[in-house]
Tab-separated table of C-alpha atoms in Angstrom:
chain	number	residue	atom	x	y	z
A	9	UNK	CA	-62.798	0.610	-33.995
A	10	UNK	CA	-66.335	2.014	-34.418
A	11	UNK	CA	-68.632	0.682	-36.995
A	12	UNK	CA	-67.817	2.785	-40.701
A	13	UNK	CA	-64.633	3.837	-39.560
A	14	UNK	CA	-62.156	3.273	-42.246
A	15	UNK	CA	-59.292	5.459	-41.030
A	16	UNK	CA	-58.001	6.930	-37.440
A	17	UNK	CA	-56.252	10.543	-36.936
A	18	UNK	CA	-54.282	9.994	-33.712
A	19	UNK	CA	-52.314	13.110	-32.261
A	20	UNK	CA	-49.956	13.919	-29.159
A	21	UNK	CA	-49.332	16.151	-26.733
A	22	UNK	CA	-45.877	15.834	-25.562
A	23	UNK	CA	-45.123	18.066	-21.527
A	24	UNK	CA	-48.953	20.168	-21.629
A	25	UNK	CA	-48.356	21.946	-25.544
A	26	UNK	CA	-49.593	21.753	-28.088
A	27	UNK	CA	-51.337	18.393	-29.950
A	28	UNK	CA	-49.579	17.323	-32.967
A	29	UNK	CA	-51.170	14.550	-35.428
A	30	UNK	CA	-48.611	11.680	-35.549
A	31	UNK	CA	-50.728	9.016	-37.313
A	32	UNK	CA	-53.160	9.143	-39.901
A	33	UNK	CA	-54.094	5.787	-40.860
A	34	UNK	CA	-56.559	3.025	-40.727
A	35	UNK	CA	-54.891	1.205	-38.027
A	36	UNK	CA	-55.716	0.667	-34.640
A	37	UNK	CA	-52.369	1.276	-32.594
A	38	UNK	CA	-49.147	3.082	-33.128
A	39	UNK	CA	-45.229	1.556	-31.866
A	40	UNK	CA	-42.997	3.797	-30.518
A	41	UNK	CA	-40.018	3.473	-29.601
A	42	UNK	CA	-36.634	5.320	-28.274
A	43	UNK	CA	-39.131	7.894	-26.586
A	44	UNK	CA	-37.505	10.515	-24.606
A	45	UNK	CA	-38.289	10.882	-21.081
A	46	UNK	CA	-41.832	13.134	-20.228
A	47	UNK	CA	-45.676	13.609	-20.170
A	48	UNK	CA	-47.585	12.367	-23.469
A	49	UNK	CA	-51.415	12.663	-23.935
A	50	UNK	CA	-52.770	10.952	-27.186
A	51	UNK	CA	-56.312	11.328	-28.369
A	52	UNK	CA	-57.686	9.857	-31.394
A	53	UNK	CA	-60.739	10.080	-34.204
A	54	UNK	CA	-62.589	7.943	-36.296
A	55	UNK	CA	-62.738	8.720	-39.967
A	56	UNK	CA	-64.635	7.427	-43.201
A	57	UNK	CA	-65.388	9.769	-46.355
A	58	UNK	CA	-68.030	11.155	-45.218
A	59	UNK	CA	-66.276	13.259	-42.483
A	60	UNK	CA	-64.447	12.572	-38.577
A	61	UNK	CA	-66.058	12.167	-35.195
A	62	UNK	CA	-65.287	13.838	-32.127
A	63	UNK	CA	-61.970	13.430	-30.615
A	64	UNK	CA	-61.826	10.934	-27.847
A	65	UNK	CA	-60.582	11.353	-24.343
A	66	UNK	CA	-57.281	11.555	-23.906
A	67	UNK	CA	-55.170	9.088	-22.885
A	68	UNK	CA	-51.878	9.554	-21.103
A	69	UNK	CA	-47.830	8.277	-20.323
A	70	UNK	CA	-45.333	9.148	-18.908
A	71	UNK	CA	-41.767	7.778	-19.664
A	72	UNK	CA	-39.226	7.649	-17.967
A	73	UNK	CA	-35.759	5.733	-18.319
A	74	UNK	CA	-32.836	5.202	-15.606
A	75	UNK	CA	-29.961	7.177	-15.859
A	76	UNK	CA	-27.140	6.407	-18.214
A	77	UNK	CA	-24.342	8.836	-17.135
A	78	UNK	CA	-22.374	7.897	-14.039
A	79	UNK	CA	-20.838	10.285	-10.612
A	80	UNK	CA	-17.811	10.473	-10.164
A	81	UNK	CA	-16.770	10.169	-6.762
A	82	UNK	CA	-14.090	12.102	-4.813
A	83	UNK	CA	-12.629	11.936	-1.120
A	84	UNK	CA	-9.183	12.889	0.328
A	85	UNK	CA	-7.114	10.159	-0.273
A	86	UNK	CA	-5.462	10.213	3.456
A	87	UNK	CA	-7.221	11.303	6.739
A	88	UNK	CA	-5.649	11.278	10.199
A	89	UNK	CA	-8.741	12.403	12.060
A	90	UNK	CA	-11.808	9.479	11.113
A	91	UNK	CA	-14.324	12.205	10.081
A	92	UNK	CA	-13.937	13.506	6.446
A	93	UNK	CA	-16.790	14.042	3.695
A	94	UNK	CA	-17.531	12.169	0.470
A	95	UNK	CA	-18.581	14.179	-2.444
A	96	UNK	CA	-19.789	13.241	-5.700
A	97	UNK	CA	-21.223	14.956	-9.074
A	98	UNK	CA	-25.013	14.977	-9.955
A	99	UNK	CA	-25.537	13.568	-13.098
A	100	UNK	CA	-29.331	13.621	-15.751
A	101	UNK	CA	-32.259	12.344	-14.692
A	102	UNK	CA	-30.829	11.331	-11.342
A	103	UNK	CA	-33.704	11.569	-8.457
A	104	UNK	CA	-31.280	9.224	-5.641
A	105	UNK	CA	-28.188	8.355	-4.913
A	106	UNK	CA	-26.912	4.938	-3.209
A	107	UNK	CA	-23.305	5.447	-1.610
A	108	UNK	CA	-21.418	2.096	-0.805
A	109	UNK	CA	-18.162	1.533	0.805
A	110	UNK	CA	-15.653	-1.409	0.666
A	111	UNK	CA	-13.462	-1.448	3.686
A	112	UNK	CA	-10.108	-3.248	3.524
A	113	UNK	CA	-10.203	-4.544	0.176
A	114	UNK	CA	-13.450	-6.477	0.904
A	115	UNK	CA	-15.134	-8.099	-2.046
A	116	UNK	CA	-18.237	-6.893	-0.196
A	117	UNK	CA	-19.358	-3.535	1.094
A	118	UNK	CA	-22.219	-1.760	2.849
A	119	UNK	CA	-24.807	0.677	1.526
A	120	UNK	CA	-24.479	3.717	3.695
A	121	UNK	CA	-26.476	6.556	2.259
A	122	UNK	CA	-29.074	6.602	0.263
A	123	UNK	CA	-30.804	10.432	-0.574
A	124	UNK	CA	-30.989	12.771	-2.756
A	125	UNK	CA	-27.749	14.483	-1.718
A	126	UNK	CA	-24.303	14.884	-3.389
A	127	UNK	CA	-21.955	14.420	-0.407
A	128	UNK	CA	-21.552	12.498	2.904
A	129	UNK	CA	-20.236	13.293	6.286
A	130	UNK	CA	-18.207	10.554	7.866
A	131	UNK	CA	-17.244	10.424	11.298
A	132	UNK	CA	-15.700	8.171	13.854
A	133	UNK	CA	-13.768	6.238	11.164
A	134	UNK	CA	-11.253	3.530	12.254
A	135	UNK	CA	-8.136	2.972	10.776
A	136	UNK	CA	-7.948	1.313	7.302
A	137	UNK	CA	-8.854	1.478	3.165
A	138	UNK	CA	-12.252	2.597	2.698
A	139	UNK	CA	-13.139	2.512	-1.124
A	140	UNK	CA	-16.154	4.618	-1.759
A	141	UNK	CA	-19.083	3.733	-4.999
A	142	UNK	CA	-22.136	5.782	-6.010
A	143	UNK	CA	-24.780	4.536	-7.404
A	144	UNK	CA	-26.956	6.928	-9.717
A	145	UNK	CA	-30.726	6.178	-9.487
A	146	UNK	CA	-34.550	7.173	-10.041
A	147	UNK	CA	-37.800	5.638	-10.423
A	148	UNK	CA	-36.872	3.636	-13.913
A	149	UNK	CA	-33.889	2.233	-12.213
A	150	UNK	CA	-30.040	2.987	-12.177
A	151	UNK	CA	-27.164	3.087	-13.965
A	152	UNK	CA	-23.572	1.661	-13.297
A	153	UNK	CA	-21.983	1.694	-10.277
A	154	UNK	CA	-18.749	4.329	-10.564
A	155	UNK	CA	-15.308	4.388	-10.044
A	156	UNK	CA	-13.955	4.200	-6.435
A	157	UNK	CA	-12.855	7.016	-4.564
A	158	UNK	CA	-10.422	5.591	-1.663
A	159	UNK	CA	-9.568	7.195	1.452
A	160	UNK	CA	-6.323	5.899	3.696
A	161	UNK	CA	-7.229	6.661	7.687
A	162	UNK	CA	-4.543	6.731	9.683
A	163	UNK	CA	-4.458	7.916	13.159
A	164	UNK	CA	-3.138	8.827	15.613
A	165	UNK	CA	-0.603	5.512	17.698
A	166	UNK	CA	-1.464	4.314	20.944
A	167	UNK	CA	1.493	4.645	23.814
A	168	UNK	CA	3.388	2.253	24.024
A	169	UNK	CA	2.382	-0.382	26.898
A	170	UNK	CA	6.007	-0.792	28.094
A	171	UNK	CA	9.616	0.972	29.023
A	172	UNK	CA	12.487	-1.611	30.525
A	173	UNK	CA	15.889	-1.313	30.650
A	174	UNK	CA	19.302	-1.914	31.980
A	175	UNK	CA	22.772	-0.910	32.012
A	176	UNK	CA	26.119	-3.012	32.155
A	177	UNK	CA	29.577	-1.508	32.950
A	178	UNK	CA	31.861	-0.709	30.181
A	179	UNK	CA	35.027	-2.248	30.974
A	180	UNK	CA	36.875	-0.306	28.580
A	181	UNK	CA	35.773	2.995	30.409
A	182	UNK	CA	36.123	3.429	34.161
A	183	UNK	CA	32.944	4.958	35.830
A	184	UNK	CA	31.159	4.965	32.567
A	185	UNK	CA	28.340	2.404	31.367
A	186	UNK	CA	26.373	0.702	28.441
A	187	UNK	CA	22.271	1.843	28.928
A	188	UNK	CA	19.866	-0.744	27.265
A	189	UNK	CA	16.142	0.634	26.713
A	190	UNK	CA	13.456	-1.294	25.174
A	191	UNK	CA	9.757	-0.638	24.689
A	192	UNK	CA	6.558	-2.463	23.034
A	193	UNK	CA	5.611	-1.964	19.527
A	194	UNK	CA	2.813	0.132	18.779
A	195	UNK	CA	0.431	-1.265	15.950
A	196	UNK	CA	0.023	1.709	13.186
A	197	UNK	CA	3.166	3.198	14.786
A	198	UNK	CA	5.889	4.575	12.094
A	199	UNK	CA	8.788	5.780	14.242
A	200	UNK	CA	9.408	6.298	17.975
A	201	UNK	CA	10.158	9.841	19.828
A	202	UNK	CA	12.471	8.894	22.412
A	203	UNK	CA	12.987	11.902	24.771
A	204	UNK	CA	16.453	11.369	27.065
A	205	UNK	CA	17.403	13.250	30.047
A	206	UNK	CA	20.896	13.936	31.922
A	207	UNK	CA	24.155	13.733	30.084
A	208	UNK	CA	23.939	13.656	26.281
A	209	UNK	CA	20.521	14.356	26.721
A	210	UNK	CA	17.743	15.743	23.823
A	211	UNK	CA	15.365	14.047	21.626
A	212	UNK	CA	15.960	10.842	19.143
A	213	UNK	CA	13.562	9.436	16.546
A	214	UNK	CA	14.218	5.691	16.476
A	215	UNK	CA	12.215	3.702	13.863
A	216	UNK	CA	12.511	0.272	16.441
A	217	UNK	CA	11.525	-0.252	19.723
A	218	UNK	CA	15.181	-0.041	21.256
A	219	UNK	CA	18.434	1.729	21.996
A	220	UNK	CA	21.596	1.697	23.475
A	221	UNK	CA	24.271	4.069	24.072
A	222	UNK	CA	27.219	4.621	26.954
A	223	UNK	CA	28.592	7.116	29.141
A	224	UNK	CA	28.610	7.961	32.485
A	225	UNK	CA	25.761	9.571	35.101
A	226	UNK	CA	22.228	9.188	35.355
A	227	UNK	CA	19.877	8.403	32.426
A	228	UNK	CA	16.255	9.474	32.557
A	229	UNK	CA	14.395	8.114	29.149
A	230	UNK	CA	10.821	8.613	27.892
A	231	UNK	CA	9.134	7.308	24.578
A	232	UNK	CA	6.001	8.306	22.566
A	233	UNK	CA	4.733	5.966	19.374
A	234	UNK	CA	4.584	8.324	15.714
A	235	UNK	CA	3.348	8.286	12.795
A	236	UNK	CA	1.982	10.804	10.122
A	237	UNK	CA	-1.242	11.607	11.868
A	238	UNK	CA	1.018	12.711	15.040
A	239	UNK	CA	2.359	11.090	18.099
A	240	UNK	CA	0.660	9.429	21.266
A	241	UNK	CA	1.460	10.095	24.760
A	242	UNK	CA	4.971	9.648	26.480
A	243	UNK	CA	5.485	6.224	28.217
A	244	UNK	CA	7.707	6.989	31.137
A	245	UNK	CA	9.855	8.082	32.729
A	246	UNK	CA	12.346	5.152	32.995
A	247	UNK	CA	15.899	6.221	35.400
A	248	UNK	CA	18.886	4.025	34.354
């Protein structure tokens, strides 16, 4: 406030155009409030009745707010491979982007990615429930975390460690005889391909690990663990 000043003329310049007078008045400041994001310059002049001074130097701000708006988050919601990609929308204001996953159902997740991008590439995923979150951010801060987007990985069943059997004559049919297989369950495994060679032979799906049937000859089995994603390798082959 210079000495005989009794009133101020303050203008802005809002992004480099054109200044604007916004206050004329014989206060010393000027509230704002609610100011959208960008560049202001604000210079100022001291008044009386007998004329203005020279405008000051400029001084400058630049606001800038987090975003408000949030992604939205999309990934397939079953994979039988492990590698898949994460998209999400870009939304105002945005500069990063903070990607988080919660595996299992965990209360807790880990911050995987954190760019400028819209999408992820994962690879080498195990099995499980991986919900995915992205976080919207830029130099002001961020907004809310989004909805989920959860994948289901399922792949493809190990083989199955073991093939046993037996047989037992059938006393009700000369010659012929009961066969008895049995194999180990397969974690992740939805149904069993049991192949069978020699009389009656073809292929079976069997949703547990055994099987039993009679008749007479030779019996050659083999069995692979199934599921959506495919099936494993054959364990076998087992002669009865």
């Amino acid at each position: 406030a210079p000495s005989g000043a009794t009133s101020y003329q303050l203008e802005e310049s809002a992004n480099g155009g054109s200044w604007t007078l916004v206050q004329n008045a014989a206060a010393v400041s000027k509230a704002y409030t609610g100011k959208a994001d960008g560049a202001y310059s604000y210079r100022v002049k001291a008044c009386n009745a007998a004329g203005c001074s020279a405008y000051s130097a400029a001084g400058s701000i630049t606001v800038l707010t987090p975003p408000t708006a949030v992604p939205t988050v999309t990934a397939p919601a079953s994979n039988y491979t492990g590698s898949y990609t994460v998209n999400w929308t870009t939304v105002p204001k945005a500069t990063s982007y903070t990607l988080h996953v919660k595996v299992n159902g965990a209360v807790n997740g880990t911050n995987i990615y954190s760019g400028a991008g819209s999408a992820y590439n994962i690879s080498g995923q195990g099995e499980g429930s991986y919900a995915y979150y992205v976080l919207a951010c830029n130099g002001a801060g961020c907004a809310n975390w989004s909805a989920p987007a959860t994948t289901q990985v399922t792949l493809v069943p190990a083989m199955p460690a073991s093939l046993t059997g037996y047989t037992e004559p059938d006393p009700d049919l000369l010659g012929s005889r009961y066969f008895y297989v049995n194999w180990s369950a397969v974690p992740g495994a939805t149904y069993y391909e049991l192949t069978k060679g020699g009389i009656g032979g073809g292929v079976q799906n069997v949703t547990g690990t055994f099987y039993t049937t009679s008749g007479k000859g030779t019996r050659t089995y083999s069995v692979r663990a199934c599921n959506p994603a495919g099936c494993s390798a054959s364990k076998g082959p087992l002669t009865l």
